[in-house]
Every structure is written in structure tokens, then in C-alpha cells.
GROMACS .gro file of C-alpha atoms in nm:
model
  183
    1PHE     CA    1  10.109  10.653   7.327
    2HIS     CA    2   9.740  10.714   7.274
    3ALA     CA    3   9.612  11.069   7.214
    4GLU     CA    4   9.240  10.986   7.227
    5LYS     CA    5   9.111  10.949   7.582
    6GLU     CA    6   8.796  10.810   7.736
    7GLU     CA    7   8.599  10.981   8.010
    8PHE     CA    8   8.734  10.810   8.321
    9LEU     CA    9   8.995  10.868   8.588
   10LEU     CA   10   9.236  10.589   8.679
   11HIS     CA   11   9.393  10.493   9.009
   12LEU     CA   12   9.663  10.230   8.952
   13SER     CA   13   9.852  10.141   9.267
   14ARG     CA   14   9.884   9.899   9.554
   15VAL     CA   15   9.550   9.910   9.731
   16GLN     CA   16   9.660  10.050  10.064
   17ASP     CA   17   9.588  10.354  10.276
   18ASP     CA   18   9.915  10.538  10.199
   19LYS     CA   19   9.835  10.532   9.826
   20GLY     CA   20   9.495  10.701   9.876
   21SER     CA   21   9.256  10.453   9.717
   22ILE     CA   22   8.955  10.570   9.920
   23GLU     CA   23   9.046  10.932   9.847
   24PHE     CA   24   9.040  10.845   9.476
   25VAL     CA   25   8.685  10.713   9.510
   26ALA     CA   26   8.585  11.028   9.699
   27LEU     CA   27   8.732  11.245   9.420
   28CYS     CA   28   8.533  11.060   9.156
   29VAL     CA   29   8.214  11.095   9.359
   30SER     CA   30   8.267  11.466   9.431
   31THR     CA   31   8.338  11.546   9.063
   32GLY     CA   32   8.091  11.301   8.913
   33MET     CA   33   8.366  11.153   8.694
   34ALA     CA   34   8.379  10.780   8.632
   35GLY     CA   35   8.674  10.598   8.783
   36MET     CA   36   8.863  10.272   8.746
   37LEU     CA   37   9.057  10.150   9.048
   38ALA     CA   38   9.317   9.886   8.968
   39GLY     CA   39   9.609   9.754   9.164
   40GLU     CA   40   9.771   9.492   9.376
   41ASP     CA   41   9.540   9.371   9.650
   42LEU     CA   42   9.649   9.011   9.706
   43TYR     CA   43   9.998   9.052   9.853
   44VAL     CA   44   9.947   9.370  10.053
   45PRO     CA   45   9.948   9.334  10.434
   46ASP     CA   46   9.595   9.431  10.534
   47PRO     CA   47   9.532   9.368  10.904
   48LEU     CA   48   9.274   9.650  10.923
   49GLY     CA   49   9.065   9.540  10.623
   50TYR     CA   50   9.149   9.840  10.404
   51VAL     CA   51   9.097   9.652  10.076
   52ARG     CA   52   8.744   9.556  10.185
   53ARG     CA   53   8.670   9.920  10.274
   54VAL     CA   54   8.790  10.032   9.930
   55MET     CA   55   8.569   9.772   9.762
   56GLU     CA   56   8.274   9.890   9.969
   57ALA     CA   57   8.343  10.255   9.879
   58CYS     CA   58   8.340  10.158   9.511
   59GLU     CA   59   8.012   9.970   9.557
   60GLN     CA   60   7.860  10.270   9.735
   61SER     CA   61   7.958  10.500   9.444
   62GLY     CA   62   7.652  10.380   9.256
   63GLY     CA   63   7.853  10.237   8.968
   64LEU     CA   64   8.065  10.549   8.923
   65VAL     CA   65   8.387  10.375   9.033
   66ARG     CA   66   8.473  10.022   8.923
   67TYR     CA   67   8.702   9.814   9.143
   68LEU     CA   68   8.925   9.599   8.920
   69GLY     CA   69   9.185   9.473   9.167
   70ARG     CA   70   9.497   9.324   9.018
   71VAL     CA   71   9.497   9.344   8.637
   72PRO     CA   72   9.718   9.177   8.373
   73HIS     CA   73   9.991   9.386   8.212
   74ASP     CA   74   9.810   9.423   7.877
   75TYR     CA   75   9.497   9.555   8.047
   76LYS     CA   76   9.705   9.789   8.264
   77LEU     CA   77   9.856   9.935   7.949
   78GLU     CA   78   9.511   9.975   7.793
   79LEU     CA   79   9.385  10.156   8.103
   80LEU     CA   80   9.686  10.388   8.105
   81GLN     CA   81   9.634  10.467   7.736
   82GLN     CA   82   9.263  10.538   7.763
   83ALA     CA   83   9.229  10.723   8.096
   84ARG     CA   84   9.177  11.098   8.098
   85CYS     CA   85   9.407  11.119   8.400
   86LEU     CA   86   9.599  10.894   8.638
   87VAL     CA   87   9.524  10.998   8.996
   88SER     CA   88   9.769  10.921   9.274
   89PRO     CA   89   9.648  11.079   9.601
   90LEU     CA   90   9.949  10.988   9.815
   91LYS     CA   91   9.903  11.044  10.188
   92ALA     CA   92  10.154  11.174  10.439
   93PRO     CA   93  10.378  11.046  10.585
   94TYR     CA   94  10.425  10.823  10.276
   95ILE     CA   95  10.698  10.950  10.043
   96GLU     CA   96  10.706  10.827   9.683
   97ILE     CA   97  11.063  10.733   9.592
   98PHE     CA   98  11.016  10.741   9.215
   99GLY     CA   99  10.661  10.685   9.089
  100LEU     CA  100  10.698  10.450   8.794
  101SER     CA  101  10.324  10.452   8.723
  102LEU     CA  102  10.341  10.831   8.679
  103VAL     CA  103  10.603  10.798   8.406
  104GLU     CA  104  10.417  10.504   8.250
  105ALA     CA  105  10.100  10.713   8.232
  106MET     CA  106  10.281  11.007   8.076
  107ALA     CA  107  10.446  10.772   7.823
  108CYS     CA  108  10.093  10.675   7.718
  109GLY     CA  109  10.000  11.043   7.683
  110THR     CA  110   9.798  11.046   8.004
  111PRO     CA  111   9.839  11.337   8.245
  112VAL     CA  112   9.871  11.272   8.617
  113LEU     CA  113   9.726  11.424   8.930
  114VAL     CA  114   9.935  11.353   9.237
  115THR     CA  115   9.987  11.493   9.584
  116ASP     CA  116  10.323  11.646   9.670
  117GLN     CA  117  10.480  11.350   9.850
  118GLY     CA  118  10.838  11.297   9.738
  119ALA     CA  119  10.938  11.225   9.379
  120PRO     CA  120  10.630  11.356   9.192
  121ARG     CA  121  10.777  11.708   9.195
  122GLU     CA  122  11.075  11.574   8.999
  123LEU     CA  123  10.859  11.390   8.745
  124VAL     CA  124  10.547  11.597   8.681
  125VAL     CA  125  10.557  11.943   8.529
  126HIS     CA  126  10.262  12.119   8.692
  127GLY     CA  127  10.019  12.246   8.429
  128VAL     CA  128  10.205  12.073   8.144
  129THR     CA  129  10.204  11.699   8.220
  130GLY     CA  130   9.958  11.699   8.507
  131ALA     CA  131   9.913  11.866   8.841
  132ILE     CA  132  10.075  11.840   9.181
  133ALA     CA  133   9.829  11.904   9.461
  134ARG     CA  134   9.969  12.049   9.783
  135ASP     CA  135   9.758  11.802   9.983
  136LEU     CA  136   9.446  11.586   9.958
  137GLY     CA  137   9.219  11.887  10.006
  138CYS     CA  138   9.347  12.038   9.681
  139LEU     CA  139   9.284  11.739   9.456
  140GLU     CA  140   8.960  11.857   9.300
  141GLN     CA  141   9.086  12.203   9.200
  142ASN     CA  142   9.406  12.051   9.060
  143LEU     CA  143   9.215  11.792   8.861
  144ALA     CA  144   9.092  12.071   8.631
  145ILE     CA  145   9.456  12.166   8.565
  146ALA     CA  146   9.560  11.808   8.490
  147LEU     CA  147   9.268  11.751   8.252
  148LYS     CA  148   9.384  12.043   8.034
  149CYS     CA  149   9.728  11.890   7.971
  150GLU     CA  150   9.811  11.773   7.620
  151PRO     CA  151   9.895  11.405   7.560
  152ALA     CA  152  10.196  11.495   7.342
  153ALA     CA  153  10.352  11.701   7.623
  154CYS     CA  154  10.306  11.409   7.863
  155ARG     CA  155  10.479  11.171   7.623
  156LYS     CA  156  10.765  11.412   7.565
  157ARG     CA  157  10.827  11.440   7.940
  158ALA     CA  158  10.823  11.062   7.986
  159GLU     CA  159  11.091  11.027   7.723
  160GLU     CA  160  11.326  11.213   7.958
  161PHE     CA  161  11.331  10.905   8.186
  162PRO     CA  162  11.472  10.616   7.979
  163ARG     CA  163  11.594  10.312   8.171
  164GLU     CA  164  11.941  10.351   8.019
  165LYS     CA  165  11.975  10.698   8.174
  166MET     CA  166  11.868  10.562   8.512
  167ALA     CA  167  12.121  10.278   8.491
  168LEU     CA  168  12.403  10.518   8.400
  169GLU     CA  169  12.311  10.753   8.684
  170TYR     CA  170  12.311  10.462   8.932
  171LEU     CA  171  12.654  10.357   8.808
  172ALA     CA  172  12.784  10.713   8.848
  173LEU     CA  173  12.640  10.729   9.200
  174TYR     CA  174  12.797  10.395   9.296
  175GLU     CA  175  13.133  10.506   9.153
  176ALA     CA  176  13.120  10.832   9.349
  177MET     CA  177  13.036  10.644   9.669
  178LEU     CA  178  13.323  10.401   9.610
  179GLN     CA  179  13.551  10.705   9.575
  180GLY     CA  180  13.441  10.820   9.920
  181GLU     CA  181  13.189  11.087   9.818
  182SER     CA  182  12.862  11.114  10.003
  183TRP     CA  183  12.533  11.124   9.820
   0.00000   0.00000   0.00000
């Protein structure tokens, strides 16, 4: 947990089209906010050269957005602690199954801005721990909401997702399925 934040937005994800890396750069440019773009770029299938296009978009931002690529765990944690907001502009038809980086950010006291694609609605409390944008066109207006969220509220929400709880819920689900129940 880190209550003091620096003035940059963070995108931490696999660098691929579904995760909205180029949309993150566009958000930083349209708002004038600095951005850090970090994530897996070595082991992502990239037949259309998306990673190169993201790097070029960062270069064309005039230094506003820094492309970091894959970062070590310690640096990832530092970025999550210091960022004003984690931005995850997920694109349809992609559906986020859980969104571990969202919970990691909130555990660090960092609010999140995410599009409404699957699990984010179950993780993020709109206006309290971040903002859920209806679609990519609503990112900028929802960023203002996310930036007003308090770090302590983000941390409190993240504490509702301990790994022990997840393990117990999986065991209960498996038991129910073995008993013939559907999920």
C-alpha cells in the first residue's frame, strides 16, 4: 500500500490489441497526462506487428508515454504503488475473466479505470475504487471519477479478494459439480 501517488497513468498488461494498449496512449495524449506502458511483449503472438505499432504510438506522444515492455516484479510493484491510476481499456469482444492486475493495483492503493468487459464489474466499485467505462469512448470522462478515489478505499476493496477465499470457493464449486450440480 502506498497512499502518495505520482502524476502518471499506468497500463500494465500483455501488449496486445484486446487489452487496449494503443487506446491507453491515446487517452494519455488527449488528457495530457504522463503514462507508463508496461507488460509482456516477448511471448505474445503478434503476426500483425501490434507491439511495434504501440511502441511507435509511444514515440509519437512526444515523451508523454514511456514504453517499458516487460518489467521485473519489483519494478511492477513500484509502478502499481506510485501510479495515480491503472488504466485497462479492454476491447470487445475480449472478456476479462478475473483481472488480477486490477486487484493488485487496488491493494497498492491505486484506483483503476477499466472498460466494462467481464469481471471488472465484480471487482471495481465505480466511484469508490475506480471507474468502469461503458466503452472506449467513455474513458476520458471516467478518468476524472477514478482520479478522485481514495487509496484507502482501494486497499480495503482489494482485501476482499484473498487467495484463501478464492481457493475455498473453487473447492466448493468442484464439490458441487461432483455432486451433479451445474455451475
